[in-house]
mmCIF file of C-alpha atoms in Angstrom:
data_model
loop_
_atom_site.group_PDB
_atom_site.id
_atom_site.type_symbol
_atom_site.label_atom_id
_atom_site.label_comp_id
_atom_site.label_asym_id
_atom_site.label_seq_id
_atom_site.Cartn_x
_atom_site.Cartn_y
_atom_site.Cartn_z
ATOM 1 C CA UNK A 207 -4.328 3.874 -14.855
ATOM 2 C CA UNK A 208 -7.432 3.888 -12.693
ATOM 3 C CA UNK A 209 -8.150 2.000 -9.333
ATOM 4 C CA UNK A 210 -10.272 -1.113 -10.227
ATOM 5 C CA UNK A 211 -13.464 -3.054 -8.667
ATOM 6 C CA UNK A 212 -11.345 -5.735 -7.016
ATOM 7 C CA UNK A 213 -11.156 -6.547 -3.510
ATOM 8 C CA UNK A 214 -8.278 -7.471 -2.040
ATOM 9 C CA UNK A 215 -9.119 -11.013 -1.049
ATOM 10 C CA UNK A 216 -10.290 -11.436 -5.191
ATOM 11 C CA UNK A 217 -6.815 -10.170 -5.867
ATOM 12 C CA UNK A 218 -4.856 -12.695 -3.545
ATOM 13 C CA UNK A 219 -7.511 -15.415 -5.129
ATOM 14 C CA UNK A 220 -5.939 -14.687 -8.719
ATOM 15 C CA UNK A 221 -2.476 -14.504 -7.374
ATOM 16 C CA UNK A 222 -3.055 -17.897 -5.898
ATOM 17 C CA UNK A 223 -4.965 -19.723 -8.846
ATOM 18 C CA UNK A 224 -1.419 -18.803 -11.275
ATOM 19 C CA UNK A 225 0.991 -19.785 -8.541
ATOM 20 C CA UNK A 226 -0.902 -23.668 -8.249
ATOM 21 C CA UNK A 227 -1.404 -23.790 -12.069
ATOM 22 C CA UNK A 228 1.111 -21.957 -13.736
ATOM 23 C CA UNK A 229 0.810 -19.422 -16.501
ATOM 24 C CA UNK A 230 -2.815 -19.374 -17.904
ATOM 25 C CA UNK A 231 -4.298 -17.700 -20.586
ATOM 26 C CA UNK A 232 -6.859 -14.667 -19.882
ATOM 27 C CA UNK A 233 -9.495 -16.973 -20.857
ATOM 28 C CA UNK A 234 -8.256 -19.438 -18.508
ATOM 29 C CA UNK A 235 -8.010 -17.081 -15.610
ATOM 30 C CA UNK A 236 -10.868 -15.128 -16.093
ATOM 31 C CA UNK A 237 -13.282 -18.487 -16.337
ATOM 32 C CA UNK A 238 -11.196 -19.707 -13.134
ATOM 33 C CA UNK A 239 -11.550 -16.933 -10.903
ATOM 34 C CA UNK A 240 -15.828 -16.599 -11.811
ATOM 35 C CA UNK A 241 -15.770 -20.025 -10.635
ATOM 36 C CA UNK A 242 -13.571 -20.187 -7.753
ATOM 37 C CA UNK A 243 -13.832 -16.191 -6.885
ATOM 38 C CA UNK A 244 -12.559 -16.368 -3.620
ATOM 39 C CA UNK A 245 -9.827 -17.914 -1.566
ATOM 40 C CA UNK A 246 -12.289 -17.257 1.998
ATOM 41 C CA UNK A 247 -15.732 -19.064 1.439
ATOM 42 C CA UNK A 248 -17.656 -16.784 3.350
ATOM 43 C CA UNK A 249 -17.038 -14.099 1.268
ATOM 44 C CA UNK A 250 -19.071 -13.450 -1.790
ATOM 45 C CA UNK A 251 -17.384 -11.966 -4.832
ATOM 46 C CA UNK A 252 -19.706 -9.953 -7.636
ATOM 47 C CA UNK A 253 -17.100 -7.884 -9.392
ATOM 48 C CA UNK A 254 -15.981 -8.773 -12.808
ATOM 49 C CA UNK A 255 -12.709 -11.408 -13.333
ATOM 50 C CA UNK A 256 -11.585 -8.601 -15.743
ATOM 51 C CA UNK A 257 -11.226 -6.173 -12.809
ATOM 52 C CA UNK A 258 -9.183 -8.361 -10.971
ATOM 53 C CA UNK A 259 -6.850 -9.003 -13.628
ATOM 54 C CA UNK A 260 -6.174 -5.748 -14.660
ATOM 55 C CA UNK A 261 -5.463 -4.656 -11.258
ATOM 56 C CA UNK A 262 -3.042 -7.728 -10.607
ATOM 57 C CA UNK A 263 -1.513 -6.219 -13.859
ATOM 58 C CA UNK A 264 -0.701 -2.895 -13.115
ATOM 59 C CA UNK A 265 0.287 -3.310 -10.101
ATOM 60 C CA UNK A 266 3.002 -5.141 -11.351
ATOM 61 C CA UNK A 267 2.283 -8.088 -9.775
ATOM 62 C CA UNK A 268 1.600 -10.227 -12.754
ATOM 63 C CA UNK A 269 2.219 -9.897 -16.591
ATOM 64 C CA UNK A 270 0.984 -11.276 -19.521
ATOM 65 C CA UNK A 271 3.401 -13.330 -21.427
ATOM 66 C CA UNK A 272 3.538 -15.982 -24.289
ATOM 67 C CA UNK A 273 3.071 -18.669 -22.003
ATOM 68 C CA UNK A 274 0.306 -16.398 -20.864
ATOM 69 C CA UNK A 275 -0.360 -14.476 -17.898
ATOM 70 C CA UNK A 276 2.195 -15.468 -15.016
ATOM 71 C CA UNK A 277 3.451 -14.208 -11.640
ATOM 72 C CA UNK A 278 6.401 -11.178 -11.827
ATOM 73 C CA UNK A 279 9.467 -11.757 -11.034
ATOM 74 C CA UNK A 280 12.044 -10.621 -8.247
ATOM 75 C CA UNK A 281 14.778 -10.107 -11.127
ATOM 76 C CA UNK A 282 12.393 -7.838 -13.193
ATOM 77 C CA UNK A 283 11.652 -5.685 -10.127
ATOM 78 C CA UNK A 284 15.124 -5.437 -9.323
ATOM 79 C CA UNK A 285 16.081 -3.932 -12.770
ATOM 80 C CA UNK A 286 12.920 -1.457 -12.238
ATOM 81 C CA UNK A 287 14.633 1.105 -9.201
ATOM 82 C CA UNK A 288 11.274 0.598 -7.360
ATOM 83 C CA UNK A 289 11.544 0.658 -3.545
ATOM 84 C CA UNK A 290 9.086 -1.032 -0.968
ATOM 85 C CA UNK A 291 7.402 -2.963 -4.002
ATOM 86 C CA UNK A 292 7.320 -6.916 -4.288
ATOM 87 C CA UNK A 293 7.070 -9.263 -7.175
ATOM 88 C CA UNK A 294 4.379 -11.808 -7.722
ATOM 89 C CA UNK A 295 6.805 -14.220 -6.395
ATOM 90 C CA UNK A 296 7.546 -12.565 -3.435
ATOM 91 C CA UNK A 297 3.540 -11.942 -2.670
ATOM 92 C CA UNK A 298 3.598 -15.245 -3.123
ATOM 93 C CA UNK A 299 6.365 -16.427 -0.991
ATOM 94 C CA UNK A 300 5.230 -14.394 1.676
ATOM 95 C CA UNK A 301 3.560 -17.543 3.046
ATOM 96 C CA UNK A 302 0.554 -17.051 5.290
ATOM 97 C CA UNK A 303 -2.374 -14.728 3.963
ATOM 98 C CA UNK A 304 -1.565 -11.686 6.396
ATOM 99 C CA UNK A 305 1.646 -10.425 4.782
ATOM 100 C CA UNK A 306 0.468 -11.208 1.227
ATOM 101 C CA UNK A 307 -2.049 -8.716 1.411
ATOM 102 C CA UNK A 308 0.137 -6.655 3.079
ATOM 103 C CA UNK A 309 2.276 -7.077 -0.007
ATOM 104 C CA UNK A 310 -0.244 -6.706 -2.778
ATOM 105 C CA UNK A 311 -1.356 -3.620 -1.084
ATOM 106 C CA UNK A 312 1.987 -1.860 -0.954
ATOM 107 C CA UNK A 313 2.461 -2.482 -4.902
ATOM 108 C CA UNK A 314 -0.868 -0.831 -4.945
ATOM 109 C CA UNK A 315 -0.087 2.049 -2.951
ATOM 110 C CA UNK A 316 2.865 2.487 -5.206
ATOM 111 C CA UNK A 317 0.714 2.484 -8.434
ATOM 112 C CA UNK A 318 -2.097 4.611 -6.752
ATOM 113 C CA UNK A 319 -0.241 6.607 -3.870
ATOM 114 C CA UNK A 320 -4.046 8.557 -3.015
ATOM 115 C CA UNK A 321 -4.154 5.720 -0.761
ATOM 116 C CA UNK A 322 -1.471 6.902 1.237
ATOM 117 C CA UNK A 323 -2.881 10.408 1.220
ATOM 118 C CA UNK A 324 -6.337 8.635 2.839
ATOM 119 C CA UNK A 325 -4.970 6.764 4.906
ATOM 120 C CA UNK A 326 -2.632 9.337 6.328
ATOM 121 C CA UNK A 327 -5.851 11.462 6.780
ATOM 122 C CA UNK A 328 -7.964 9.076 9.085
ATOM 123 C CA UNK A 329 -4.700 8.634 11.108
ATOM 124 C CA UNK A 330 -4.502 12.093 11.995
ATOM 125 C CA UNK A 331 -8.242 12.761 11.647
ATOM 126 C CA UNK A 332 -10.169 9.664 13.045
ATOM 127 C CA UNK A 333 -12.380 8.727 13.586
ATOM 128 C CA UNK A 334 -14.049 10.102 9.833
ATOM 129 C CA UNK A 335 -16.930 8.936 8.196
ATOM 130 C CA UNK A 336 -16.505 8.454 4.511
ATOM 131 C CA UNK A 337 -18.424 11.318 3.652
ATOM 132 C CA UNK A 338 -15.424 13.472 5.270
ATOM 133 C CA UNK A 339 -13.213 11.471 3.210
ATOM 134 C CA UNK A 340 -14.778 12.095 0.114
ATOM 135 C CA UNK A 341 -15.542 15.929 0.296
ATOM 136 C CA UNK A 342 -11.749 16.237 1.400
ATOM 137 C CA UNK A 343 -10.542 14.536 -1.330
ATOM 138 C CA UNK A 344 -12.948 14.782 -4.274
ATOM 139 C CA UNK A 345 -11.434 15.789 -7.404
ATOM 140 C CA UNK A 346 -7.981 16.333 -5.636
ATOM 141 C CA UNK A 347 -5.158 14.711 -6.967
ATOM 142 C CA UNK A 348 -2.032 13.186 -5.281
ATOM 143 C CA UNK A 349 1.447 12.749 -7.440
ATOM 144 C CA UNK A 350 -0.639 13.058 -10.249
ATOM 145 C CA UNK A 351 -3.050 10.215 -9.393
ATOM 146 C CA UNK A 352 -6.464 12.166 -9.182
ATOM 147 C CA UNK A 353 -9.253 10.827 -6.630
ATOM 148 C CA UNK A 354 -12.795 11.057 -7.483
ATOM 149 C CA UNK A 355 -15.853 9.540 -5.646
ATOM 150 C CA UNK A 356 -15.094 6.065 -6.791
ATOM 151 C CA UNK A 357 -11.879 5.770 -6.529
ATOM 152 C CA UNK A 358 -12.317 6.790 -3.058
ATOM 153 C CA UNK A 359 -14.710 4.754 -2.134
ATOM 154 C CA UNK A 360 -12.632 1.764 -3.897
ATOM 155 C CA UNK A 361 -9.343 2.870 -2.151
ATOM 156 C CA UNK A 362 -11.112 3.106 1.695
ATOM 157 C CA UNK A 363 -12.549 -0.794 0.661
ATOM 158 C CA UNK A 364 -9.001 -1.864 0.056
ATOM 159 C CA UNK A 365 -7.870 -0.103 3.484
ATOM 160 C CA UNK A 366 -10.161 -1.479 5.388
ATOM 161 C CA UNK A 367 -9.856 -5.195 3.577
ATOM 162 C CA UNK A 368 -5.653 -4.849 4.854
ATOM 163 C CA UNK A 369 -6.875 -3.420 8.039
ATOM 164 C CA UNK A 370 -5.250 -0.404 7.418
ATOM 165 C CA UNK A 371 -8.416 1.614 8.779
ATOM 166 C CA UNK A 372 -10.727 -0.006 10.903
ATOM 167 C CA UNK A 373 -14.905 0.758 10.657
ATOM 168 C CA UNK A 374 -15.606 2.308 14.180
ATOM 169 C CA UNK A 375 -19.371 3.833 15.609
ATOM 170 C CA UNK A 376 -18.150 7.050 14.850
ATOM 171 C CA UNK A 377 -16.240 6.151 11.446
ATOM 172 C CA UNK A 378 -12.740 5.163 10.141
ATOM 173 C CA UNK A 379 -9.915 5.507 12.678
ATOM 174 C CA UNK A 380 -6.308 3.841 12.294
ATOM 175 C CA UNK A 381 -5.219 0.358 12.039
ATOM 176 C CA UNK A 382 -2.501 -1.224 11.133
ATOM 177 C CA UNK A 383 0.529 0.493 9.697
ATOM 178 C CA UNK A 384 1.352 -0.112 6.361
ATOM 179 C CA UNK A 385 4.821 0.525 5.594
ATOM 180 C CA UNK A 386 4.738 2.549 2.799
ATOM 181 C CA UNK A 387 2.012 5.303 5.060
ATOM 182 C CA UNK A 388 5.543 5.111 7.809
ATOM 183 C CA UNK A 389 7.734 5.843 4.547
ATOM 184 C CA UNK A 390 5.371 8.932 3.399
ATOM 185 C CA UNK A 391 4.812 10.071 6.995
ATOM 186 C CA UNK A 392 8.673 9.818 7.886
ATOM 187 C CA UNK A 393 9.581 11.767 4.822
ATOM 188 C CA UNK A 394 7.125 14.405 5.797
ATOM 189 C CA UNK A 395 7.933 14.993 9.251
ATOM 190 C CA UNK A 396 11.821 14.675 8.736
ATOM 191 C CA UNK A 397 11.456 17.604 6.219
ATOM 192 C CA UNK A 398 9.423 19.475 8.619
ATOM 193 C CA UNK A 399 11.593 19.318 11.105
ATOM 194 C CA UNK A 400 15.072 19.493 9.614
ATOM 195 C CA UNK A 401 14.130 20.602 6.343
ATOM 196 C CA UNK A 402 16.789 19.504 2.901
ATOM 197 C CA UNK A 403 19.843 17.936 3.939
ATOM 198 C CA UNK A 404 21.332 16.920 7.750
ATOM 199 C CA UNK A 405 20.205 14.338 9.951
ATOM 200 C CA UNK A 406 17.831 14.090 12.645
ATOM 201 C CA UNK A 407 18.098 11.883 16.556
ATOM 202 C CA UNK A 408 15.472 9.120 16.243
ATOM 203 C CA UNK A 409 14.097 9.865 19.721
ATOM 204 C CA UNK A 410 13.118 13.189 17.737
ATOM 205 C CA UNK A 411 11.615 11.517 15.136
ATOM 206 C CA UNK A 412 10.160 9.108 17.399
ATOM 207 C CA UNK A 413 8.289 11.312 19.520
ATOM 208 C CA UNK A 414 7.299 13.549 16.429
ATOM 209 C CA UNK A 415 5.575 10.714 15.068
ATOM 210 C CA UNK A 416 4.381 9.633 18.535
ATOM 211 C CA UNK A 417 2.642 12.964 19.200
ATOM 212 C CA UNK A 418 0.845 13.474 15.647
ATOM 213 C CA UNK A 419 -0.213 9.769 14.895
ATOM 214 C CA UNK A 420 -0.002 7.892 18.198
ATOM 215 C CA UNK A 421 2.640 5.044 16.850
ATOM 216 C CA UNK A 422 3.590 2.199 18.768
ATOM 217 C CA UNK A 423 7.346 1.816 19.919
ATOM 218 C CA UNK A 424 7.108 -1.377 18.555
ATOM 219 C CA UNK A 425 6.161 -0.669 15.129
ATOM 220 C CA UNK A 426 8.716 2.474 14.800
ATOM 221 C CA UNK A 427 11.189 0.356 15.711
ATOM 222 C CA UNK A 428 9.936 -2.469 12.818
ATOM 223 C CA UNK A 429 9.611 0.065 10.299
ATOM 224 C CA UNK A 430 12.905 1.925 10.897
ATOM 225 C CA UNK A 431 14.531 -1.238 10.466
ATOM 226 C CA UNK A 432 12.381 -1.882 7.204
ATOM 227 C CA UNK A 433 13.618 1.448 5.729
ATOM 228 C CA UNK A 434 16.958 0.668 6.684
ATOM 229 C CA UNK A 435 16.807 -2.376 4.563
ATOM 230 C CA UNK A 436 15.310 -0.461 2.028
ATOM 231 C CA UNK A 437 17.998 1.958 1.519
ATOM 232 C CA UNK A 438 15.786 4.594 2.384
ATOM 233 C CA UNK A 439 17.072 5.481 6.218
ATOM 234 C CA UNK A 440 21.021 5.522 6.710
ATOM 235 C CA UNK A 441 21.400 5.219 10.429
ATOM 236 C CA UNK A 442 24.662 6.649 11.723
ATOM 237 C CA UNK A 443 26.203 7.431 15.765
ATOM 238 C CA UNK A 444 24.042 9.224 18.131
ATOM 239 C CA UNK A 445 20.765 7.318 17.039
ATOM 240 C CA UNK A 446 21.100 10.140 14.326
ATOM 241 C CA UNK A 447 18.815 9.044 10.875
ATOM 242 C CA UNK A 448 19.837 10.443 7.629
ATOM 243 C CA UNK A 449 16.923 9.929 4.863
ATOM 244 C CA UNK A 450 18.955 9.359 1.375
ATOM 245 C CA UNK A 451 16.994 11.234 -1.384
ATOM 246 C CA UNK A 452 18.127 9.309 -4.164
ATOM 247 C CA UNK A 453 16.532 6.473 -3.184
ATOM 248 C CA UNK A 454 13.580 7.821 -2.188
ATOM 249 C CA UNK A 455 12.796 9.149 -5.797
ATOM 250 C CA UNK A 456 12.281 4.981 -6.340
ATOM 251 C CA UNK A 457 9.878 5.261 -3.469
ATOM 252 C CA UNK A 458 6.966 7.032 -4.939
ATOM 253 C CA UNK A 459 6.316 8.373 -1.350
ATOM 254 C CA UNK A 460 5.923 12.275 -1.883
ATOM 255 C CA UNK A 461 5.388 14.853 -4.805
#
């Protein structure tokens, strides 16, 4: 399963064309999304419709039925174990265009997790140019999902079109947070400091995190509560966190 030519404003376009018509054929959705291509007009779109599609579909977010191709749904990702993951409906029902990309790019991540790896990377590294990227990454591999130069260069497009990394004079340097980077950066640091089993004070955690990546209160606090939800973070007295391993298997967060 390889990282396609699709931005991620083509991807939300195809999302959006099946959720006003319905299921449509391939032939139906590819000749919709070569005419339409885009959701924003000032963007111009040149990859293939194919692209688009098959990214949509392995990243769970559609499927092909015989109806046609339609949006996932939140019953079918509940019977899958997957953590931190949404359904085309939920991408969907996310409402404004900000947290469906935010969406589509965490089923991503969970399909190709060398994003989190680059992403992680500028965040401690930044600002990087993508040549940095590249010859740190280049023919590397990350829970089995091997990097080369395009799927680099593909992968930094898509973190940049979420504003996960931000183009600088000097080159990439952190945006905004994605949750599933706090999931993989949590389980790392947690292990470091505590390493299998116990529990660890938030402040800890906090100003772990703090230190390395320069986090915002704010968005610890978000995230933490995001986790919680997840299953992923068990919060007990003392502000002590307790990471539950079981779930985090679903997670597809760490080798």
């Amino acid at each position: 399963m390889t990282l396609q030519y699709a931005r991620l404003f083509q991807l939300r376009a195809g999302i959006q064309l099946i959720a006003e018509s319905g299921p449509m054929s391939k032939e139906e959705l590819t000749d919709a999304l070569r005419q339409r291509k885009t959701i924003d007009a000032d963007e111009t779109a040149t990859e293939g419709a194919d692209d688009i599609i098959e990214q949509l579909r392995d990243a769970n977010i559609i499927k092909n039925s015989e109806e046609g191709y339609r949006l996932t749904s939140e019953e079918e990702f509940n019977d899958k174990g997957a953590v931190l993951t949404y359904s085309g409906e939920e991408v969907v029902g996310a409402g404004d265009q900000r947290s469906q990309a935010d969406r589509i790019l965490a089923n991503i991540m969970y399909q190709h997790p060398m994003l989190l790896v680059l992403s992680k990377f500028i965040y401690r590294k930044g600002p990087v140019k993508d040549y940095e990227v590249m010859r740190e990454f280049d023919a590397e591999a990350f829970i089995d999902d091997k990097m080369n130069q395009f799927t680099i260069d593909m992968g930094l497009n898509l973190l940049e079109d979420a504003d996960v990394i931000e183009p600088a004079d000097n080159g990439y340097i952190q945006g905004r947070w994605p949750v599933r980077l706090f999931a993989h950066v949590i389980y790392e640091e947690y292990s470091d400091l505590i390493g299998d089993g116990g529990s660890i004070r938030e402040p800890e955690l906090f100003e772990r995190l703090e230190t390395l990546y320069g986090i915002p209160r704010s968005t610890f606090d978000n995230y933490i509560k995001r986790l919680h939800t997840a299953g992923i973070v068990s919060e007990g007295s003392y502000k002590q966190l307790t990471l539950n391993e079981s779930v985090l298997e679903g997670a597809k967060i760490h080798e």
